[in-house]
mmCIF file of C-alpha atoms in Angstrom:
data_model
loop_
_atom_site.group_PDB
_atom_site.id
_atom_site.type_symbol
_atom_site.label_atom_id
_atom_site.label_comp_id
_atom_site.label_asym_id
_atom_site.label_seq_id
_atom_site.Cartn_x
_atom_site.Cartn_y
_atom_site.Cartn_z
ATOM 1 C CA UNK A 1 8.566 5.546 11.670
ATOM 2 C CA UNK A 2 5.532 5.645 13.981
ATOM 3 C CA UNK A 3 3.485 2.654 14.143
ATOM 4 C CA UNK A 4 0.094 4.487 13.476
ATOM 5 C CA UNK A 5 1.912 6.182 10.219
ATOM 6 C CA UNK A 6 2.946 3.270 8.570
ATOM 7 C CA UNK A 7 0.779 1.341 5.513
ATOM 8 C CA UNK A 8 -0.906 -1.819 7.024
ATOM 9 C CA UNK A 9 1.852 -4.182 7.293
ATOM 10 C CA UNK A 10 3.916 -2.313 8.466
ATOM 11 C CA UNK A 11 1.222 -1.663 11.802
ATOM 12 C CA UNK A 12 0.757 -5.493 11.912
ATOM 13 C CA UNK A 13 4.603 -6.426 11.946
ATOM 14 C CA UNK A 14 5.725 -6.899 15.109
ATOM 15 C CA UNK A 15 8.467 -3.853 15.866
ATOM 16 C CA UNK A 16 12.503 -4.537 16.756
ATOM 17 C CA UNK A 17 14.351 -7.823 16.155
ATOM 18 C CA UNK A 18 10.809 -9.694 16.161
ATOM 19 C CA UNK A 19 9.951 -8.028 12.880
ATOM 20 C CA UNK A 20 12.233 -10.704 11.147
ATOM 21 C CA UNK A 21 10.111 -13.669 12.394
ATOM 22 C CA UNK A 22 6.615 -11.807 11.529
ATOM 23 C CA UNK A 23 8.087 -11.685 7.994
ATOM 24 C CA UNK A 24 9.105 -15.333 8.193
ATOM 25 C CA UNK A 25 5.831 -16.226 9.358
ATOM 26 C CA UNK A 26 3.901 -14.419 7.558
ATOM 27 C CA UNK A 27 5.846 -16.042 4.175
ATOM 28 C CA UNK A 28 4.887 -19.363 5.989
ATOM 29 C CA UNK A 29 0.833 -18.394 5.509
ATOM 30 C CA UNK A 30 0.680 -19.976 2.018
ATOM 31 C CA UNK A 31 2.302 -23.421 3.314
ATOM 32 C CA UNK A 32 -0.166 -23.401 6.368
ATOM 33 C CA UNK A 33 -3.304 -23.011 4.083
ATOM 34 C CA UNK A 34 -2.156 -25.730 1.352
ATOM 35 C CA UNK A 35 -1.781 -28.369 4.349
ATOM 36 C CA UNK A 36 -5.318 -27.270 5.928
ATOM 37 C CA UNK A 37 -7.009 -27.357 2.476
ATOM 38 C CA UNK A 38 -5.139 -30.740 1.774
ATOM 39 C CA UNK A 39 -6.584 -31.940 5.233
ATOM 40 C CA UNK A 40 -9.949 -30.641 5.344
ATOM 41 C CA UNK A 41 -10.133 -31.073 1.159
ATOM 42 C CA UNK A 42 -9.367 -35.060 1.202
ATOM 43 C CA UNK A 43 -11.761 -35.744 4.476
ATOM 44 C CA UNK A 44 -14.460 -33.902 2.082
ATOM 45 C CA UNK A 45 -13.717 -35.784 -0.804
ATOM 46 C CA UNK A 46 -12.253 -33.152 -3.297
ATOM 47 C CA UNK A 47 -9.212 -35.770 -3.566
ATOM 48 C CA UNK A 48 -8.334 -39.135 -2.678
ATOM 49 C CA UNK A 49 -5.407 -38.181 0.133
ATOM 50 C CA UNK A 50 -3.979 -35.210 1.258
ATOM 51 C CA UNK A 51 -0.696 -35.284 -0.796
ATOM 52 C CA UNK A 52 -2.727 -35.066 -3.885
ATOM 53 C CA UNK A 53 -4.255 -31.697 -3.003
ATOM 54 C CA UNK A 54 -0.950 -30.374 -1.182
ATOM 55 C CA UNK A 55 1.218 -31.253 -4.473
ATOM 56 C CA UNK A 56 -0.974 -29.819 -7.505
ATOM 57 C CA UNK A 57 -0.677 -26.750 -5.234
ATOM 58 C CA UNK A 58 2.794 -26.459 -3.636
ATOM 59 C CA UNK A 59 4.133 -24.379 -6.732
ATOM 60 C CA UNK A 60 1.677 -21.514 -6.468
ATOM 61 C CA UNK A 61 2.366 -22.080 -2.435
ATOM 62 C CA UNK A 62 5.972 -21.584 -3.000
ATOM 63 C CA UNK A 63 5.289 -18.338 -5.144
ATOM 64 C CA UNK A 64 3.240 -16.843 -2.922
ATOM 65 C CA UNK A 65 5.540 -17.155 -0.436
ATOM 66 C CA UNK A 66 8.103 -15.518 -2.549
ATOM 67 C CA UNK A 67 6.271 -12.678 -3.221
ATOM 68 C CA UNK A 68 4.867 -12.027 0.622
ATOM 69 C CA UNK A 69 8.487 -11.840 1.282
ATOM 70 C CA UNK A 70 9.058 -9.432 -1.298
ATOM 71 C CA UNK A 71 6.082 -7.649 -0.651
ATOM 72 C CA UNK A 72 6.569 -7.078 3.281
ATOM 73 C CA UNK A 73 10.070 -6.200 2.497
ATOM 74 C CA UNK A 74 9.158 -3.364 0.188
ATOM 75 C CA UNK A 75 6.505 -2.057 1.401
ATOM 76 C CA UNK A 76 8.443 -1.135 4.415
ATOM 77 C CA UNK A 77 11.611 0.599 2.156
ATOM 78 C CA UNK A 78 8.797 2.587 -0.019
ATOM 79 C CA UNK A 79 7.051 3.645 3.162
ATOM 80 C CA UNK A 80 10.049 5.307 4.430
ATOM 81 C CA UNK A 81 10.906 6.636 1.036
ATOM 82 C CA UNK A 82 7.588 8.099 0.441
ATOM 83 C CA UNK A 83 7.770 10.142 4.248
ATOM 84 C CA UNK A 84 10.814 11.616 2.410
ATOM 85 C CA UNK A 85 9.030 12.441 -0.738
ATOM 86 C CA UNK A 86 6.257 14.423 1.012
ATOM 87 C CA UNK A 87 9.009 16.758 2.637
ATOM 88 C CA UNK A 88 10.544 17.251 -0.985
ATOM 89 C CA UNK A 89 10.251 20.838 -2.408
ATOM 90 C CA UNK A 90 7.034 22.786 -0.834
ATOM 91 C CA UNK A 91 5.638 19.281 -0.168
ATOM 92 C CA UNK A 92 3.916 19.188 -3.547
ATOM 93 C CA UNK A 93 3.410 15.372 -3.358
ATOM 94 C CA UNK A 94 2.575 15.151 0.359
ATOM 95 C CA UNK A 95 -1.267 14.983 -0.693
ATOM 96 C CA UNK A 96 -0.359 11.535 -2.450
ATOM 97 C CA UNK A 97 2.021 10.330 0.212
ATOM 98 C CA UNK A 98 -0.408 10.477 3.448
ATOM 99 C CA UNK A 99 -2.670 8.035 1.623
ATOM 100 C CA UNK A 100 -0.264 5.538 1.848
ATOM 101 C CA UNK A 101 -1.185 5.171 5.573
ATOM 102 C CA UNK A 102 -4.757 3.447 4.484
ATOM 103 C CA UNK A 103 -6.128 0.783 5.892
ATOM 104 C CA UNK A 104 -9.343 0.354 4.056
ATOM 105 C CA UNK A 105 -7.980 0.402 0.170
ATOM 106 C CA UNK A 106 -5.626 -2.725 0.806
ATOM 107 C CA UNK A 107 -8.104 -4.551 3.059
ATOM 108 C CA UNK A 108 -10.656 -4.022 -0.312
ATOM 109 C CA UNK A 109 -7.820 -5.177 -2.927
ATOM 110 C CA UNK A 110 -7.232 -8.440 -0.696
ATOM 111 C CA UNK A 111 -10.632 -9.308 -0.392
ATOM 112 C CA UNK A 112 -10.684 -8.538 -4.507
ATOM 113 C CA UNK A 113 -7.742 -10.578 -4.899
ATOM 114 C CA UNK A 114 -8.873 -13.265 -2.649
ATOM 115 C CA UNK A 115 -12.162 -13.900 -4.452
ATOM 116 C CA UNK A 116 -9.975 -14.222 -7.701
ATOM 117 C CA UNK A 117 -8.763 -16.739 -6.025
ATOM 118 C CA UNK A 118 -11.988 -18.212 -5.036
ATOM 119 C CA UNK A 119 -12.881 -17.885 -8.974
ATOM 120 C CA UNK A 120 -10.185 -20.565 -10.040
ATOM 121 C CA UNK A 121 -10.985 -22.864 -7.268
ATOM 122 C CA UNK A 122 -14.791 -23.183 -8.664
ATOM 123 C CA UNK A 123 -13.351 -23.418 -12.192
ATOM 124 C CA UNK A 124 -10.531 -26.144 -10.747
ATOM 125 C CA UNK A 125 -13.330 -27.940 -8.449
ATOM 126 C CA UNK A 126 -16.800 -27.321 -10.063
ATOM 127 C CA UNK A 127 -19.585 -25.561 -8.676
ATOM 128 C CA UNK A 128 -21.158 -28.554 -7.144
ATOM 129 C CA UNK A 129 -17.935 -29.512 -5.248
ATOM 130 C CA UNK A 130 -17.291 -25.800 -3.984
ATOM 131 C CA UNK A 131 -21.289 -25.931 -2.424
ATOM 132 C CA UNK A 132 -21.044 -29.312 -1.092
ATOM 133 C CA UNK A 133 -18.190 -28.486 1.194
ATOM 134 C CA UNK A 134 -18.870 -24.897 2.126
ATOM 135 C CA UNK A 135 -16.633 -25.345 5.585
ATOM 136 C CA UNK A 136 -13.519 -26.148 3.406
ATOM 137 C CA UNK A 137 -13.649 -22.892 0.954
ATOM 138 C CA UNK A 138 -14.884 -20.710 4.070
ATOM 139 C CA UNK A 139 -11.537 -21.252 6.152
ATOM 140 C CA UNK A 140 -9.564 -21.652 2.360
ATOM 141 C CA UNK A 141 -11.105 -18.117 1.566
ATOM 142 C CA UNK A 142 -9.724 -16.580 5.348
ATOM 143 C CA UNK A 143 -6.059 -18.081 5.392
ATOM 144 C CA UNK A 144 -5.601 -16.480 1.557
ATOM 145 C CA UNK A 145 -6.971 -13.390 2.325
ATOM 146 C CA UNK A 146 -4.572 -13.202 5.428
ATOM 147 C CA UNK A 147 -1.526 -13.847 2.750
ATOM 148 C CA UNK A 148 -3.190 -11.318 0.100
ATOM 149 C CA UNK A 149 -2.683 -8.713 2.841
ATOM 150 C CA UNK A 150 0.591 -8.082 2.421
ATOM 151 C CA UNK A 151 0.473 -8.361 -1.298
ATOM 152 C CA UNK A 152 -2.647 -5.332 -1.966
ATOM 153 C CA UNK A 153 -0.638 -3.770 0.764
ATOM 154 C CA UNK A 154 2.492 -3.466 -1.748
ATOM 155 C CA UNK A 155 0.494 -2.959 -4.742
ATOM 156 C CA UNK A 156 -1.151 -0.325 -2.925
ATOM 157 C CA UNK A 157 1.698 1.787 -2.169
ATOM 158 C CA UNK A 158 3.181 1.418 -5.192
ATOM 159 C CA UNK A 159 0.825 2.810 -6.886
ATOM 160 C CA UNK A 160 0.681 5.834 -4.340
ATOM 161 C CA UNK A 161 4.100 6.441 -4.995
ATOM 162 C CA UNK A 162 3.894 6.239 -8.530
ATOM 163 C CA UNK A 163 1.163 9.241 -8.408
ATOM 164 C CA UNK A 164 3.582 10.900 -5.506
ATOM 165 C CA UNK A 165 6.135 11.012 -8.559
ATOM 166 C CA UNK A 166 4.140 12.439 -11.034
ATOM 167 C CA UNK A 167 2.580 15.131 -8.510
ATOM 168 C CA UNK A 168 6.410 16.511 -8.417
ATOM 169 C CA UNK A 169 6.574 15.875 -12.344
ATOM 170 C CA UNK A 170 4.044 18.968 -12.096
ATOM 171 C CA UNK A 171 6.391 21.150 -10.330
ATOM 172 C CA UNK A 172 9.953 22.567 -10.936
ATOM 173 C CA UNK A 173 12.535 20.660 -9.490
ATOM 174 C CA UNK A 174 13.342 21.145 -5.576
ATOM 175 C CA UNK A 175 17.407 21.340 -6.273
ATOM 176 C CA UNK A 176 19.605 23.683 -8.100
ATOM 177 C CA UNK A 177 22.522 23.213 -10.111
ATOM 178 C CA UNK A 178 25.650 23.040 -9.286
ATOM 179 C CA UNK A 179 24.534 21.766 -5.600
ATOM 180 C CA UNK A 180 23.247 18.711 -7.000
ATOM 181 C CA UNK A 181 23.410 17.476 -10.735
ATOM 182 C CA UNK A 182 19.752 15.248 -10.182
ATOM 183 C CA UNK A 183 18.189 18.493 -8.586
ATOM 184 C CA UNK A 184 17.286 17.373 -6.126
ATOM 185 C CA UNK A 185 15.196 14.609 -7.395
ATOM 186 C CA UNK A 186 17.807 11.996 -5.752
ATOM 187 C CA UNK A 187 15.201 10.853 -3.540
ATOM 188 C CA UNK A 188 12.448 10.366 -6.104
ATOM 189 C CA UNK A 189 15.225 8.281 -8.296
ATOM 190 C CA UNK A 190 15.992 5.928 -5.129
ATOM 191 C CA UNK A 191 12.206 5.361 -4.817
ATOM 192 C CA UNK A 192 11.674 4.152 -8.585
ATOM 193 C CA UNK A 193 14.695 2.270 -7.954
ATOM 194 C CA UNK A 194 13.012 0.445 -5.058
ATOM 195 C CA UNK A 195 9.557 0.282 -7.186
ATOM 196 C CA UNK A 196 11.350 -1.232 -10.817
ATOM 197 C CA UNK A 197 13.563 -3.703 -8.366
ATOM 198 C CA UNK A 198 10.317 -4.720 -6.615
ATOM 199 C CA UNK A 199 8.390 -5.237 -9.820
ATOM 200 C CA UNK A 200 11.456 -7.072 -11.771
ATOM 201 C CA UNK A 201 11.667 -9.145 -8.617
ATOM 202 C CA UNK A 202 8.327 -10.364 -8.767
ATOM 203 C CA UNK A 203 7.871 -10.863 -12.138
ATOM 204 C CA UNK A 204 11.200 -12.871 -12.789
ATOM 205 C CA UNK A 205 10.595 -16.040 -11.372
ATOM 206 C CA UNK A 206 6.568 -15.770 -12.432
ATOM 207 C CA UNK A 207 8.179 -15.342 -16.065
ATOM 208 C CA UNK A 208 10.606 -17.623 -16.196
ATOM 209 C CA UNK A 209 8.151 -20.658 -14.406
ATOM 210 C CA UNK A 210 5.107 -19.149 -15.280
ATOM 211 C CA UNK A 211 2.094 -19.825 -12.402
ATOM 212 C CA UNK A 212 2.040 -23.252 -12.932
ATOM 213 C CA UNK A 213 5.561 -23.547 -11.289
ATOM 214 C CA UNK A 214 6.630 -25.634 -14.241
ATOM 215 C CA UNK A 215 9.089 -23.884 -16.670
ATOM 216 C CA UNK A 216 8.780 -26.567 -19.311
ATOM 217 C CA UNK A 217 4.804 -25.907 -19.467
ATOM 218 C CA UNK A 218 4.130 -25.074 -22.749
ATOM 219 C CA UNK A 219 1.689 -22.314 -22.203
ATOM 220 C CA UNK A 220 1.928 -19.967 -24.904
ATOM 221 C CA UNK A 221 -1.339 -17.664 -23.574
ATOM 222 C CA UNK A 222 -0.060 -17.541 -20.134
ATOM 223 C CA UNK A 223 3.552 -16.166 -21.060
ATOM 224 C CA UNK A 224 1.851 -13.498 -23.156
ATOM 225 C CA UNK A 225 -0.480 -12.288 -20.548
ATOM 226 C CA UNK A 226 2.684 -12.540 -17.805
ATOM 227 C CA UNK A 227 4.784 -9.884 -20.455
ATOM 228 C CA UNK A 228 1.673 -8.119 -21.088
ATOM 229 C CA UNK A 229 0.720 -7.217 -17.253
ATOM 230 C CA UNK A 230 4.997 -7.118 -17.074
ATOM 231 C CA UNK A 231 4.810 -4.170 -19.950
ATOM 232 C CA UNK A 232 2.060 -2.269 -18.357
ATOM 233 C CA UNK A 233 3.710 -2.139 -15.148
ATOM 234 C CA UNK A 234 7.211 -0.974 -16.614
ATOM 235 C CA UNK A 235 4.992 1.664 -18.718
ATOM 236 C CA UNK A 236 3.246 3.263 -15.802
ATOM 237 C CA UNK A 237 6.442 3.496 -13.703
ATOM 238 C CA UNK A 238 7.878 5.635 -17.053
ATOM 239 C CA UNK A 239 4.822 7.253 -17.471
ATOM 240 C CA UNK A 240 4.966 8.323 -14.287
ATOM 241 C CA UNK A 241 8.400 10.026 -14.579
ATOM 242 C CA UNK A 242 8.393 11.264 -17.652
ATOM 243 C CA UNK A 243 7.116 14.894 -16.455
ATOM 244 C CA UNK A 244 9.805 14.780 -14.459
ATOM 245 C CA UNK A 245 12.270 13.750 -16.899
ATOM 246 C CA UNK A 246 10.808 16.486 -19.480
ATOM 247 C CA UNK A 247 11.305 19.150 -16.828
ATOM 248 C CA UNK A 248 15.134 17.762 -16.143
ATOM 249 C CA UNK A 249 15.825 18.062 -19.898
ATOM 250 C CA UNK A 250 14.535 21.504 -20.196
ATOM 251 C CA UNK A 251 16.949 22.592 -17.080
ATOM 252 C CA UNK A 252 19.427 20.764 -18.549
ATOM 253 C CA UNK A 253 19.250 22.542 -21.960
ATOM 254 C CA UNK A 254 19.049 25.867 -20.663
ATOM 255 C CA UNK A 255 22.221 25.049 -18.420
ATOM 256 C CA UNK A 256 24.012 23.853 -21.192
ATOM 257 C CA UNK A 257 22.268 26.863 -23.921
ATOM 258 C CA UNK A 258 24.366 29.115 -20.878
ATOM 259 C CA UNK A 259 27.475 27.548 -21.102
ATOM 260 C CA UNK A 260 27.839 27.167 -24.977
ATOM 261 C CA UNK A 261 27.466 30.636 -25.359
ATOM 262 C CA UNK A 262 30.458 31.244 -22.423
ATOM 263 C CA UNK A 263 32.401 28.787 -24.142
ATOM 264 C CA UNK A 264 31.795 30.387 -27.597
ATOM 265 C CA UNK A 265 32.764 33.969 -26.563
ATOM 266 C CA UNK A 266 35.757 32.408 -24.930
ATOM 267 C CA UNK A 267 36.713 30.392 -27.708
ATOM 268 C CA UNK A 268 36.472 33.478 -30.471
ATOM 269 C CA UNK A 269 38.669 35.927 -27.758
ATOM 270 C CA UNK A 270 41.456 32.693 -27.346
ATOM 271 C CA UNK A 271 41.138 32.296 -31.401
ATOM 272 C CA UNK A 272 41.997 35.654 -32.018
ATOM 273 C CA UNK A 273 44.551 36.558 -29.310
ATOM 274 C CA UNK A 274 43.414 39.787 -28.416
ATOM 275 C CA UNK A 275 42.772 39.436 -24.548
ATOM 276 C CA UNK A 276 45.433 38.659 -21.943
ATOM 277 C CA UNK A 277 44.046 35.117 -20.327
ATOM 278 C CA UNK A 278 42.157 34.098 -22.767
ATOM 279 C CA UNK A 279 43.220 30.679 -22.183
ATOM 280 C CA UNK A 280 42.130 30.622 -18.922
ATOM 281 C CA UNK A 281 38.873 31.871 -20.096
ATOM 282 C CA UNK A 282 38.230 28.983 -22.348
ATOM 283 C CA UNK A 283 39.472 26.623 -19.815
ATOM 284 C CA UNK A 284 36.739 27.626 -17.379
ATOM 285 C CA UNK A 285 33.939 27.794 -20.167
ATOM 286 C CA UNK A 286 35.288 24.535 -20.860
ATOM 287 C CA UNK A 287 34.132 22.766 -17.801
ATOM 288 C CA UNK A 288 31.250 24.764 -17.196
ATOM 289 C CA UNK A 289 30.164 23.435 -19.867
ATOM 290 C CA UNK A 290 30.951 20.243 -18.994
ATOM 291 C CA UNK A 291 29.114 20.586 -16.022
ATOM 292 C CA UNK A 292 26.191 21.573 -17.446
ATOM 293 C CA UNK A 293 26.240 18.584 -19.791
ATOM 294 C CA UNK A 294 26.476 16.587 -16.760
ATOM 295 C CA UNK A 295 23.011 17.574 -15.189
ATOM 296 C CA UNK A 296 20.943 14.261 -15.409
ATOM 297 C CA UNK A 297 17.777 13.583 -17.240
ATOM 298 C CA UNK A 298 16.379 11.135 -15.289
ATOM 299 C CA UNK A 299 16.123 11.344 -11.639
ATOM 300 C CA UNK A 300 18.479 9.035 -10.508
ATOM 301 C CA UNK A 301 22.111 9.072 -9.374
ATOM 302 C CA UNK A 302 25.040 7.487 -11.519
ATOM 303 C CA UNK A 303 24.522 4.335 -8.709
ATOM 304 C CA UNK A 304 20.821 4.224 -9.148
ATOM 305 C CA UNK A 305 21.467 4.510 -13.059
ATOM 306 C CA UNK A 306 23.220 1.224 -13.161
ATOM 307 C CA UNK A 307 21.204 -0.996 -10.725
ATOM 308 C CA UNK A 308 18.046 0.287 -13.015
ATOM 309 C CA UNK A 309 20.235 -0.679 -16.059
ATOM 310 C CA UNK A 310 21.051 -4.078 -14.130
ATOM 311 C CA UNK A 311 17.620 -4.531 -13.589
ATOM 312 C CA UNK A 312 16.009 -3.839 -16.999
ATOM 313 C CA UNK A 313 18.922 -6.372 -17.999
ATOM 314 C CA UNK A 314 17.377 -9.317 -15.760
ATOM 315 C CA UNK A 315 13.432 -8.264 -17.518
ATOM 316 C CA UNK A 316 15.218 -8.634 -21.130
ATOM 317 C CA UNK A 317 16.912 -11.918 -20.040
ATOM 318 C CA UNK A 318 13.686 -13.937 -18.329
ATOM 319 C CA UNK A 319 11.883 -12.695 -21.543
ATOM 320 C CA UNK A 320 14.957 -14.474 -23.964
ATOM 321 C CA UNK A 321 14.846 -17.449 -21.588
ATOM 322 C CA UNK A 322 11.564 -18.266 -21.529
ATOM 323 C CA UNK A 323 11.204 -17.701 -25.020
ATOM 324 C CA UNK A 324 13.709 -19.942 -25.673
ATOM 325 C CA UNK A 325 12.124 -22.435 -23.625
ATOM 326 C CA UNK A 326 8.900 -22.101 -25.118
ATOM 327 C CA UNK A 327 10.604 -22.719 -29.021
ATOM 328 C CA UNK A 328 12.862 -24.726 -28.570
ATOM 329 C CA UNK A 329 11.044 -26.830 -25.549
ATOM 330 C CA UNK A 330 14.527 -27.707 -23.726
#
């Protein structure tokens, strides 16, 4: 991929066998602005030593850099995904795919994110602590926006391929039958698959240890508000393939409407005996109809189909887990 057609991380990783150590790096961001805050935070007052403000933060450090990982990782799968999804059919969805190349909308959703982040410091700190050392907060609010980057940068292009998806949901499917039983929608299943894999990967370790990095916590409101965002997320994902899936159902049933009527005219002339290979006949019908019945529903391949089985598996498990966790407090 060019480097001027990528989304924003993927212009600001370095290219070749040095894009390994920007993504290293990059993770490291979160560790790097915990030690300066601890530094410049205790020689300001806001605690009484360094290790004080380094540990009530190194679980939200560690998570962070978690998801940057993540984040960079995907972002650069979906952005090759989505150049194949603009080339699908007439290039229906090609109006939703060049946006991914943005720079401005992520830059805006880090800055968002980062003053979120600037939100629960004042709430952690106080208002008069957060004035009083305006130098500390400044250089805290630059070294988190540089780690939201990558972050609104994923978020970002997940939701542009979401709307990529259900642009094609608008439009009959690019593939025939019997060519290819997903018609031709392979490449749209792959890219959910990267987007629900993403998303469960994400949200796992956030549901299981919650953002306080502590899975014994006992924070009922927090768990409900992680499922809740968790729920939305695995909603718009189906809501944005169910035109799709509605259109692969109607192909389907026509297919199959086909093929039971074949296999019925077959069946009566075998039943009755009157026509010389007959048998044969219904033997053909048979797996035509079969093949028809075979056309998927969902855009995804019989791999794809188990990995997001796999996946949805993991979501149900965390949920049971933490649940239990939260009853039964072991």
């Amino acid at each position: 991929m060019a480097l001027h057609h990528g989304p924003l991380t993927e212009r600001l990783l370095p290219r070749g066998p040095w894009r390994w150590a920007g993504i290293v790096g990059w993770s490291a961001l979160p560790f790097v602005r915990i030690l300066v805050f601890g530094l410049l935070g205790a020689a300001a007052g806001l605690a009484p030593d360094v290790g004080t403000l380094v540990n009530s933060h190194m679980s939200g450090a560690i998570l962070n850099a978690y998801v940057i990982a993540v984040a960079l990782l995907g972002t650069g799968i979906l952005a090759k995904q989505l150049e194949t999804l603009g080339a699908l059919g007439g290039g229906e969805a090609a109006r939703w795919t060049r946006h991914n190349r943005s720079i401005v909308v992520p830059l805006v959703l880090a800055v968002g994110l980062t003053f979120l982040n600037g939100a629960s410091q004042v709430q952690e700190f106080g208002t008069q602590a957060v004035s009083g050392a305006p130098q500390v907060f400044g250089i805290d609010f630059l070294l988190t926006l540089l780690f939201r980057i990558p972050q609104a940068t994923a978020l970002y292009s997940t939701a542009i391929a979401l709307l990529a998806v259900a642009e094609l949901g608008r439009h009959p499917p690019p593939g025939t039958f019997p060519e290819d039983r997903s018609l031709g929608l392979g490449a749209v299943g792959e890219l959910l698959t990267t987007v629900l894999f993403g998303y469960v990967a994400i949200f796992i370790p956030v549901l299981l240890f919650g953002t306080s990095g502590n899975v014994l916590a006992p924070r009922v409101g927090e768990f409900l508000l992680i499922v809740g965002v968790l729920a939305l997320g695995l909603a718009a994902i189906l809501v944005a393939a169910w035109s799709m899936h509605r259109r692969l159902v109607a192909e389907r049933a026509r297919q199959v409407g086909a093929a039971r009527a074949r296999y019925a005219v077959a069946y009566r002339g075998a039943l009755a005996g009157s026509e010389q290979g007959a048998g044969t006949a219904l033997e053909t019908a048979r797996l035509l109809l079969e093949g028809a019945e075979s056309i998927h529903e969902w855009p995804f391949n019989d791999r794809t189909l188990r990995v997001v089985g796999l996946l949805l598996t993991g979501v149900i498990t965390g949920i049971v887990l933490r649940v239990a966790i939260l009853t039964l407090g072991i």
